[in-house]
Short mmCIF file of C-alpha atoms in Angstrom, two decimals:
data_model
loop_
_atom_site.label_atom_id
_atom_site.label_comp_id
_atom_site.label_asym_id
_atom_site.label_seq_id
_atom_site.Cartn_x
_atom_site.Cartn_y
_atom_site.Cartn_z
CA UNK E 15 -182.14 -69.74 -9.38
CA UNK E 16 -182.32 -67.72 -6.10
CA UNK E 17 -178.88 -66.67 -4.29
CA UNK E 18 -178.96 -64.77 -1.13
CA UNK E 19 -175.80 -63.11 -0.33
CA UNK E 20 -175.51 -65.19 2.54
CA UNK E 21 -177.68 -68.23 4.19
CA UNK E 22 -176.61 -68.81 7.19
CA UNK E 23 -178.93 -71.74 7.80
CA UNK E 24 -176.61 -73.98 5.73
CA UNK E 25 -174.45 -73.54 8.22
CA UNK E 26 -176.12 -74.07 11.51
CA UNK E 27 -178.31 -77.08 9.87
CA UNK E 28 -175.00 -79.22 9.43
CA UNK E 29 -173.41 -78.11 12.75
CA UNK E 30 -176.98 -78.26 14.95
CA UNK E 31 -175.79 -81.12 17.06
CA UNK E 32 -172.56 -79.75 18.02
CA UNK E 33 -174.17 -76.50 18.92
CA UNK E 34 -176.51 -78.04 20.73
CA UNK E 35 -174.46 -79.68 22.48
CA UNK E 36 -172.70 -76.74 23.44
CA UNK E 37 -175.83 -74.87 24.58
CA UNK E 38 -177.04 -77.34 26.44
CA UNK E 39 -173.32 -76.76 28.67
CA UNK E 40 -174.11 -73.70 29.52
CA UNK E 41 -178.29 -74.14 30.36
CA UNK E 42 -176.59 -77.35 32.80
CA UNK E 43 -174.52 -75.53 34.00
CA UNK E 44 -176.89 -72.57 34.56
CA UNK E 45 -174.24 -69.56 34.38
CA UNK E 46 -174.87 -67.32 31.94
CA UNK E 47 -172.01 -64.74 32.17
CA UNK E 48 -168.14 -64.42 32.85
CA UNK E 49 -167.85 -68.08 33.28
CA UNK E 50 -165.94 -71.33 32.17
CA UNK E 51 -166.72 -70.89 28.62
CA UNK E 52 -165.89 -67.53 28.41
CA UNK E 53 -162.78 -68.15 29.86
CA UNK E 54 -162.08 -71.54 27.52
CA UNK E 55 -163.08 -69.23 24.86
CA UNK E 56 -160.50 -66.86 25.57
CA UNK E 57 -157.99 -69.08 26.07
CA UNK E 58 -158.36 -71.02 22.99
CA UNK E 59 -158.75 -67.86 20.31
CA UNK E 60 -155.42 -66.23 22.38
CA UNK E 61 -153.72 -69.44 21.02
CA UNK E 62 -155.33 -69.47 17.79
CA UNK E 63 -153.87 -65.90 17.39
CA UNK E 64 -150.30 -66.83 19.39
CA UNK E 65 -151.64 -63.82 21.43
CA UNK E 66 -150.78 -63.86 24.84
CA UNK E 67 -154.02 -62.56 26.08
CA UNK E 68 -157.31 -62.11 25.10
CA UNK E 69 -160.35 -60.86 26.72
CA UNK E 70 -164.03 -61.00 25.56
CA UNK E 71 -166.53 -58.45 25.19
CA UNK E 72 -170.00 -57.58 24.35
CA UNK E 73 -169.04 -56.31 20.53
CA UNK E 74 -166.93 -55.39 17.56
CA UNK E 75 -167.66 -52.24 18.23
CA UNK E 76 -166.81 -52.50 22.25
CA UNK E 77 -163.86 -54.32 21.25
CA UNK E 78 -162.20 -51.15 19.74
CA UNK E 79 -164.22 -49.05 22.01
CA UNK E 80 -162.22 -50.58 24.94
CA UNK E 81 -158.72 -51.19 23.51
CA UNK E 82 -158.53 -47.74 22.50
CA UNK E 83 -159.37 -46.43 26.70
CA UNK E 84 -157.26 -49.31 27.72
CA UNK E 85 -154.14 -47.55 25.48
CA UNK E 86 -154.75 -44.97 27.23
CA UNK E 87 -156.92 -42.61 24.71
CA UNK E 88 -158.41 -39.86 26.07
CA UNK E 89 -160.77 -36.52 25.44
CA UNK E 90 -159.02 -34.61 22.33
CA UNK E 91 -156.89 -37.34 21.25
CA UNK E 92 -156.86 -37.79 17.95
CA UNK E 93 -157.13 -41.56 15.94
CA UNK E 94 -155.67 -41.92 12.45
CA UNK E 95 -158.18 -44.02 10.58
CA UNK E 96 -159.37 -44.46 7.33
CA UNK E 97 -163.24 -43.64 5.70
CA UNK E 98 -164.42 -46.46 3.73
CA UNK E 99 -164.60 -48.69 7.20
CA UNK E 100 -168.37 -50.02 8.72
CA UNK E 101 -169.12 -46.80 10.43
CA UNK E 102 -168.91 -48.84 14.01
CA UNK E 103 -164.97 -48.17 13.73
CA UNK E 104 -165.11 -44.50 14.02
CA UNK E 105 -168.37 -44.57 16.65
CA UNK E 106 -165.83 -46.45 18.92
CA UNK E 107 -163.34 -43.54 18.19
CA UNK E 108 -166.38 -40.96 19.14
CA UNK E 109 -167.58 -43.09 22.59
CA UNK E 110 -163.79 -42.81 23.74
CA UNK E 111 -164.52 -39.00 23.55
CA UNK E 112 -161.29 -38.66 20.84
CA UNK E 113 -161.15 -37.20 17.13
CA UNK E 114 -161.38 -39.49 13.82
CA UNK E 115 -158.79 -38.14 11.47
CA UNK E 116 -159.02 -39.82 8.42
CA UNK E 117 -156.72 -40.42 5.58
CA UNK E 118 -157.43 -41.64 2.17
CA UNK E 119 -157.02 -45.53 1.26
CA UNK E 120 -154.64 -47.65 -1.62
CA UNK E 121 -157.01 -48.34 -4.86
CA UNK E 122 -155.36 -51.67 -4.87
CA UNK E 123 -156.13 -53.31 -1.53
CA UNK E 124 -159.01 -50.82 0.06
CA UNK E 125 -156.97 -50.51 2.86
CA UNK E 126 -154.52 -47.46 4.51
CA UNK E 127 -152.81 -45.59 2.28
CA UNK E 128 -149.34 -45.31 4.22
CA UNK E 129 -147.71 -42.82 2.20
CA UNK E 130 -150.61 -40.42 3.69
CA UNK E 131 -150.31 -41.45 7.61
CA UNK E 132 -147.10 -39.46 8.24
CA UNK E 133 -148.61 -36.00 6.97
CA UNK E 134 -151.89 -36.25 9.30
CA UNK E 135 -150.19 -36.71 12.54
CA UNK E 136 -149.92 -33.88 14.59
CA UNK E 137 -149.42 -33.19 18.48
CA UNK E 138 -152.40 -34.74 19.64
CA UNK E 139 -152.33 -38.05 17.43
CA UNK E 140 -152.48 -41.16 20.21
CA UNK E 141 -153.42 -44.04 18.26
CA UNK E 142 -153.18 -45.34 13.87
CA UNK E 143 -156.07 -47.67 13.68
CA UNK E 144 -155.36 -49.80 10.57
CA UNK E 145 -158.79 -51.56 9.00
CA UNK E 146 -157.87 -55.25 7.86
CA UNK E 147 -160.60 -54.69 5.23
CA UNK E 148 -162.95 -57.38 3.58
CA UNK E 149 -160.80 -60.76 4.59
CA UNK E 150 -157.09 -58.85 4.15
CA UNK E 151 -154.31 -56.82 6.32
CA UNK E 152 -153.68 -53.49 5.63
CA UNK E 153 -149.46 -53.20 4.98
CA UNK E 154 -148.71 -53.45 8.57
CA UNK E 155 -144.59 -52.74 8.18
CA UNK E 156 -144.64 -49.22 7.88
CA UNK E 157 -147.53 -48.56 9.64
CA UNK E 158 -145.47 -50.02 12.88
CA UNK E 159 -142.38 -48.11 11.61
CA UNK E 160 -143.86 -45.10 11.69
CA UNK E 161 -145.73 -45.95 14.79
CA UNK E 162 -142.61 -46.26 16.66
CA UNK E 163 -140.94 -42.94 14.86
CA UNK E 164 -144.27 -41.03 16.77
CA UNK E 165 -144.47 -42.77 19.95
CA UNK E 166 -147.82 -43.76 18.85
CA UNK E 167 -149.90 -47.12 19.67
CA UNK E 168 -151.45 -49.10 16.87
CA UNK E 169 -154.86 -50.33 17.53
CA UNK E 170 -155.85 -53.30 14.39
CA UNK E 171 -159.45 -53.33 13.55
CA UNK E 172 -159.51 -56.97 12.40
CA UNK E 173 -163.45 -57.52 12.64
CA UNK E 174 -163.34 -59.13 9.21
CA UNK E 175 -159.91 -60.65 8.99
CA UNK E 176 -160.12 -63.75 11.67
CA UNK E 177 -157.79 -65.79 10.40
CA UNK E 178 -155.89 -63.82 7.97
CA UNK E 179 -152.01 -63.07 8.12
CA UNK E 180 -149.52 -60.27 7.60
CA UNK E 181 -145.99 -62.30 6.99
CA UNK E 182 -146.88 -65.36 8.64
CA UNK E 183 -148.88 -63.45 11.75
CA UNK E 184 -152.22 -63.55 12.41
CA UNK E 185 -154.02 -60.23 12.14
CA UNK E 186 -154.68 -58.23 15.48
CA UNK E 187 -151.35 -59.51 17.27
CA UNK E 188 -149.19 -56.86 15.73
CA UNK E 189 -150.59 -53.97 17.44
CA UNK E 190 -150.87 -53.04 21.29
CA UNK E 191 -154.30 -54.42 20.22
CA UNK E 192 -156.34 -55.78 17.72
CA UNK E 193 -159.73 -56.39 17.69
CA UNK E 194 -162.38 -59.33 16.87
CA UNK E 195 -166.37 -58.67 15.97
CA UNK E 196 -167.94 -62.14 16.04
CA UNK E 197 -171.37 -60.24 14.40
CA UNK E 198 -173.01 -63.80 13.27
CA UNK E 199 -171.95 -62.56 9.19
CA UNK E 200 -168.43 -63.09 10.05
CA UNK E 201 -165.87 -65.19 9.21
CA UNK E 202 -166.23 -67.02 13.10
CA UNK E 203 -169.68 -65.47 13.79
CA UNK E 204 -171.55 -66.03 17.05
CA UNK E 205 -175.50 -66.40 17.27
CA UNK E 206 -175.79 -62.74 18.36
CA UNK E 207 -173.03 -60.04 18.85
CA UNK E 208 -169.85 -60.90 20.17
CA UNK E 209 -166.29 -59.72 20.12
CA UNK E 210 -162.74 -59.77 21.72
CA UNK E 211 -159.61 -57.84 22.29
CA UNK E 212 -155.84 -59.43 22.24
CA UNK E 213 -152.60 -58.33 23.48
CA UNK E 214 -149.84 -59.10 24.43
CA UNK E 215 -149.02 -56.59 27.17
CA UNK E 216 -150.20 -57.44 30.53
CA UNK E 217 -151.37 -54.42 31.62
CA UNK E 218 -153.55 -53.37 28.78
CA UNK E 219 -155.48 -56.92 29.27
CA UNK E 220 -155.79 -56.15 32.61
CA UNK E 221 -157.43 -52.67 31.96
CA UNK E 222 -159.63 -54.49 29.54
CA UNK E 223 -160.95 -57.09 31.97
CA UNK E 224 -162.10 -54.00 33.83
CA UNK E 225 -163.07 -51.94 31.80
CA UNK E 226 -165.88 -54.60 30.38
CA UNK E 227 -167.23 -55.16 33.70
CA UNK E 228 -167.61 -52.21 35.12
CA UNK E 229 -164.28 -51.83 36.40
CA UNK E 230 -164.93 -54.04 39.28
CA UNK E 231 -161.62 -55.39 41.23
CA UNK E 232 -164.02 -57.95 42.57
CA UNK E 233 -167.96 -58.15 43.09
CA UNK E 234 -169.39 -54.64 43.88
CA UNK E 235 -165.53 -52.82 44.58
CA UNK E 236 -164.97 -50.69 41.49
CA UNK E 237 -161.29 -49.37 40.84
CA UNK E 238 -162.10 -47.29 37.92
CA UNK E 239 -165.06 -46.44 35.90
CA UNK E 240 -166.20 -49.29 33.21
CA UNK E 241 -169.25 -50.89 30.88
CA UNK E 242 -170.99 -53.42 30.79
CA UNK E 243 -169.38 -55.60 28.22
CA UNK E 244 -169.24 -58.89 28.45
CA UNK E 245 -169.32 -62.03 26.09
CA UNK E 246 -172.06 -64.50 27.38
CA UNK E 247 -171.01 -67.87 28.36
CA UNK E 248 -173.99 -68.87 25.00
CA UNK E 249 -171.40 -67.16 22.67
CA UNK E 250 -168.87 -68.45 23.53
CA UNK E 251 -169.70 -71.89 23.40
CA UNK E 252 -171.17 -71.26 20.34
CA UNK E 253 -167.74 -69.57 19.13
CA UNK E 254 -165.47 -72.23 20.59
CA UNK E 255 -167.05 -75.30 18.58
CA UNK E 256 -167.11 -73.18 15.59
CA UNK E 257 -163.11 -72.41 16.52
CA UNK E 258 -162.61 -75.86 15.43
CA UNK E 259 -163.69 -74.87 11.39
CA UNK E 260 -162.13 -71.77 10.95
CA UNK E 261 -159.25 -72.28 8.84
CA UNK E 262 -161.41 -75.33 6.94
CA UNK E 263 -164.14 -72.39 6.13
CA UNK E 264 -160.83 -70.25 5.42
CA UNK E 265 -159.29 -72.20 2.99
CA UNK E 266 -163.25 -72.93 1.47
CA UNK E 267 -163.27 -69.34 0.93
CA UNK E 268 -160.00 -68.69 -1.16
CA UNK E 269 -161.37 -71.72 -3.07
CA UNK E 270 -164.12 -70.14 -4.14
CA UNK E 271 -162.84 -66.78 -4.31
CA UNK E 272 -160.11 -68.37 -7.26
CA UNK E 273 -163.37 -69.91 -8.87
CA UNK E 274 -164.67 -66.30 -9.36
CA UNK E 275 -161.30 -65.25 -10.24
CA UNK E 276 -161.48 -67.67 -13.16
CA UNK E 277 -164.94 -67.30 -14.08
CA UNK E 278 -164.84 -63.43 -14.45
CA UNK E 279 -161.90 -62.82 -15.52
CA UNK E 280 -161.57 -60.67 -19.77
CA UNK E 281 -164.38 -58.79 -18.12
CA UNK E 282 -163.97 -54.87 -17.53
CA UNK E 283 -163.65 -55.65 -13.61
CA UNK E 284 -161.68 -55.21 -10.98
CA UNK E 285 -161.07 -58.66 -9.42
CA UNK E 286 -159.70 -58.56 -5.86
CA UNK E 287 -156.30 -58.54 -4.93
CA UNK E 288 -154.27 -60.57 -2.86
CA UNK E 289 -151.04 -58.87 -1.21
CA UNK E 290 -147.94 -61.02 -1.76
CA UNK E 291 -147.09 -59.47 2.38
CA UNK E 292 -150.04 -62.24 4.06
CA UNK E 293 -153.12 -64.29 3.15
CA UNK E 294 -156.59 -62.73 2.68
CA UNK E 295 -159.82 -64.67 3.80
CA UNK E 296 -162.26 -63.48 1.82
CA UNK E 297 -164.80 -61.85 4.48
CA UNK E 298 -165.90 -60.44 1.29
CA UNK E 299 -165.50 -60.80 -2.16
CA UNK E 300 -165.44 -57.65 -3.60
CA UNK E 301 -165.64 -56.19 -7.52
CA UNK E 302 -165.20 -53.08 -8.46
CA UNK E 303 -166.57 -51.87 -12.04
CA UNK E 304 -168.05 -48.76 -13.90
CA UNK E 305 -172.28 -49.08 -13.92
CA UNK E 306 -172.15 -50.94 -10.89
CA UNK E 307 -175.48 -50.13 -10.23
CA UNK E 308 -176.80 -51.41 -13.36
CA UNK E 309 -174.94 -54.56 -12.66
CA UNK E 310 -176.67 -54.84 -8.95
CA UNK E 311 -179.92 -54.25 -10.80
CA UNK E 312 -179.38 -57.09 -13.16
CA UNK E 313 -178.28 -59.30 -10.97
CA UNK E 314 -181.21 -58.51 -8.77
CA UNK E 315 -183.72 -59.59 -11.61
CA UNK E 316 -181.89 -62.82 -11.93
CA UNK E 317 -182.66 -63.20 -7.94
CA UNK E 318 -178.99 -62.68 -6.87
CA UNK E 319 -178.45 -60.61 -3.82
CA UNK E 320 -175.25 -58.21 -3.88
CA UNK E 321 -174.58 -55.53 -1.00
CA UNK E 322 -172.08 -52.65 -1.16
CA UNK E 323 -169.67 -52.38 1.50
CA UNK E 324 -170.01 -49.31 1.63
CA UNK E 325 -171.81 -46.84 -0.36
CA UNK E 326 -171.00 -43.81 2.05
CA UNK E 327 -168.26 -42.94 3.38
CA UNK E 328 -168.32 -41.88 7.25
CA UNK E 329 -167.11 -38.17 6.15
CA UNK E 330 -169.83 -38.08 3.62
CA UNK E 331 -172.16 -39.56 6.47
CA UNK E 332 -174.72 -36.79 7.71
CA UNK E 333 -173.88 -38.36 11.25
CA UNK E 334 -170.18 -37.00 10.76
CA UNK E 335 -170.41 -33.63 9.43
CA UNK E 336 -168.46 -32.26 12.14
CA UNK E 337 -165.39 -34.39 10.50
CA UNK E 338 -165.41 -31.10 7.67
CA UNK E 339 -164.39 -33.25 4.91
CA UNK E 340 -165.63 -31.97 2.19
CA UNK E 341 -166.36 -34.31 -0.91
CA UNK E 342 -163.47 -34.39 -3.24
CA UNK E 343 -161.23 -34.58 0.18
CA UNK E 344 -160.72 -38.18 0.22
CA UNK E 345 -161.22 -39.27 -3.73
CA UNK E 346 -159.92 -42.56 -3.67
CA UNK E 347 -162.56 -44.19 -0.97
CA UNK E 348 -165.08 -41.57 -2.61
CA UNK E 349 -164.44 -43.20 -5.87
CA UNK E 350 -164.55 -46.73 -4.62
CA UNK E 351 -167.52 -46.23 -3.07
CA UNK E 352 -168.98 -45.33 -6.36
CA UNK E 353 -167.65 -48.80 -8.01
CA UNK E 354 -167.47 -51.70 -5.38
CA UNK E 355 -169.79 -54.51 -5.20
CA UNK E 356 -169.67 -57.43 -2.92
CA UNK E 357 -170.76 -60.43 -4.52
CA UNK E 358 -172.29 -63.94 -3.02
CA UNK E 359 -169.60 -65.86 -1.14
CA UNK E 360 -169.42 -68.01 2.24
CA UNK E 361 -168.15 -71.56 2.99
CA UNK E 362 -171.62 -73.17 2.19
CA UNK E 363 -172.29 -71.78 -1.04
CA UNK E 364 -172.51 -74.60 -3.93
CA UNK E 365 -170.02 -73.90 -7.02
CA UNK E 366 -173.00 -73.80 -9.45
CA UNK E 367 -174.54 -71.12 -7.61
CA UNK E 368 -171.42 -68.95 -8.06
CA UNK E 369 -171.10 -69.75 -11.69
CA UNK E 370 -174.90 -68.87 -12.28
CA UNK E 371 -173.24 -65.08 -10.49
CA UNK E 372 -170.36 -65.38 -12.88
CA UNK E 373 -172.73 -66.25 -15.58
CA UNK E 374 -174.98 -63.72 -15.48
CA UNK E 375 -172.22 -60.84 -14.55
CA UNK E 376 -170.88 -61.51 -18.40
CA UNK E 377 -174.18 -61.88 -19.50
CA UNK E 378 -174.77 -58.65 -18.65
CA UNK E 379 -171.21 -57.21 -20.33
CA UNK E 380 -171.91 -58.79 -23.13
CA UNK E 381 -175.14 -57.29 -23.95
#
């Protein structure tokens, strides 16, 4: 048996209709950019959220890019984050011309260490950036507690965590921002990039709106200096009929995560865990364990497809030397680095498929 770690043609082969159907909306209605289904778009995923705005952009990486200028970040500001993120998270800390500062994460949930946040802010701290990592929140509480203590703004990288909550919330609306990637991978993925800021303060939505466009009050009148970032009227019809799934391919998700949960467990793994404080949506399913690349190389002759998010961290990343972390500075996302494996899981995956994985992970512990 074969088992990519994701096939997204399951997918698009049983919704083809509806997304052509969609398409063919936008190639009628021949606009291709900043029009009604960008703005339907926006509307509808603000509600999803109970956000009371929401503006779409060209990226993930754009979306964090822009929320952190429209907060107000500026040259030698300084953005508490954390290292075992997609490196996209601190490029959009670099393109708004600030400083990463990065503190070490919690073993148990991959996510921001708290206890650690308080100690790294100094004078020119502006912004915590919390990573809702692999489906689940980071502990949001005290990260807003100490927020407010600081005078700081909280900026929620929720690129894979659409859908998940933090005490009955949806991730992203917690913050003066939080931010959406709609890479095509994701949970609500897109059929290119995609992504999208919400707020709920009026004024940062309306810096975002022009910041995207650049910063045009209206056409060719430019109020402040801007991008060109805009989600395309294909995306987001594309996004808006698969809307209509997302807490069905949610829910699939935890299903299946519980069936690996079951199938692996008496092994010497680290299943993941879910916080009692919200509910995770499996963006990934991740395992951590000692020879993990032995495992990946067994599974690999078996024809099962694993990926490591991530195997560097961004300090340890030749790109971000100038961080002067050395190794040994953060050892817990050092360490998971070492250990973590993400294993095949997505709404369309077939249960025997994922017990041929589980079957073949003790298969190889029991050698």
């Amino acid at each position: 048996m074969k088992i990519s770690f994701l096939d997204m043609s399951r997918q698009h082969t049983a919704m083809k209709n509806e997304i052509d159907e969609a398409l063919a909306r936008v190639f009628n209605r021949a606009w291709f950019i900043l029009g009604e289904e960008g703005e339907a778009f926006e509307q509808e995923f603000s509600a999803y959220l109970d956000a009371r705005h929401g503006v779409g952009v060209g990226s993930g990486t754009e979306a964090l890019h822009l929320a952190l200028l429209a907060c107000g970040v500026t040259a030698g500001d300084e953005v508490i984050t954390v290292p075992n993120t997609a490196v996209p998270t601190i490029s959009a800390i670099s393109f708004a011309n600030a400083k990463p500062v990065l503190v070490d994460i919690d073993p148990a949930t991959y996510t921001m260490d708290v206890s650690q946040v308080e100690a790294a802010i100094t004078p020119a701290t502006k912004v915590l950036l919390p990573v809702h990592l692999y489906g689940q929140t980071a502990n949001l509480a005290p990260l807003l507690e100490i927020a407010r203590k600081h005078n700081l703004c909280v900026v929620e990288d929720a690129c894979q965590a659409h859908g998940a909550t933090f005490e009955q919330r949806k991730a992203g609306t917690y913050g003066e921002a939080g931010c959406f990637s709609f890479y095509p991978s994701k949970n609500l993925g897109a059929y290119g990039d995609g992504g999208f800021v919400c707020t709920n303060d009026p004024e940062i939505a309306e810096r975002l709106r022009l910041l995207r466009n650049y910063g045009q009050t209206k056409r060719y009148y430019h109020a402040t200096k801007g991008f060109n970032s805009r989600l395309d009227e294909l995306q987001a019809a594309v996004l808006r009929r698969k809307l209509l799934y997302l807490d069905y391919w949610n829910a699939r998700r935890r299903e299946l995560a519980r069936l690996y949960d079951q199938l692996l467990q008496g092994l010497p793994i680290v299943l993941p865990q879910t916080m009692t404080w919200g509910e995770h949506v499996f963006h990934l399913y991740v395992i951590r364990c000692d020879r993990r690349d032995e495992l990946c190389s067994f599974l690999a002759e078996r024809g099962i497809q694993t990926i490591i998010h991530y195997p560097v961290p961004v300090h340890c990343q030749e790109a971000y030397r100038d961080l002067n972390l050395p190794l040994g500075a953060l050892p817990e996302a050092e360490k998971a680095a070492q250990e973590i494996v993400s294993l095949p899981l997505y709404p369309e995956i077939r249960e025997d498929e994922i017990e041929f994985v589980a079957a073949c992970i003790r298969e190889f512990y029991h050698r």
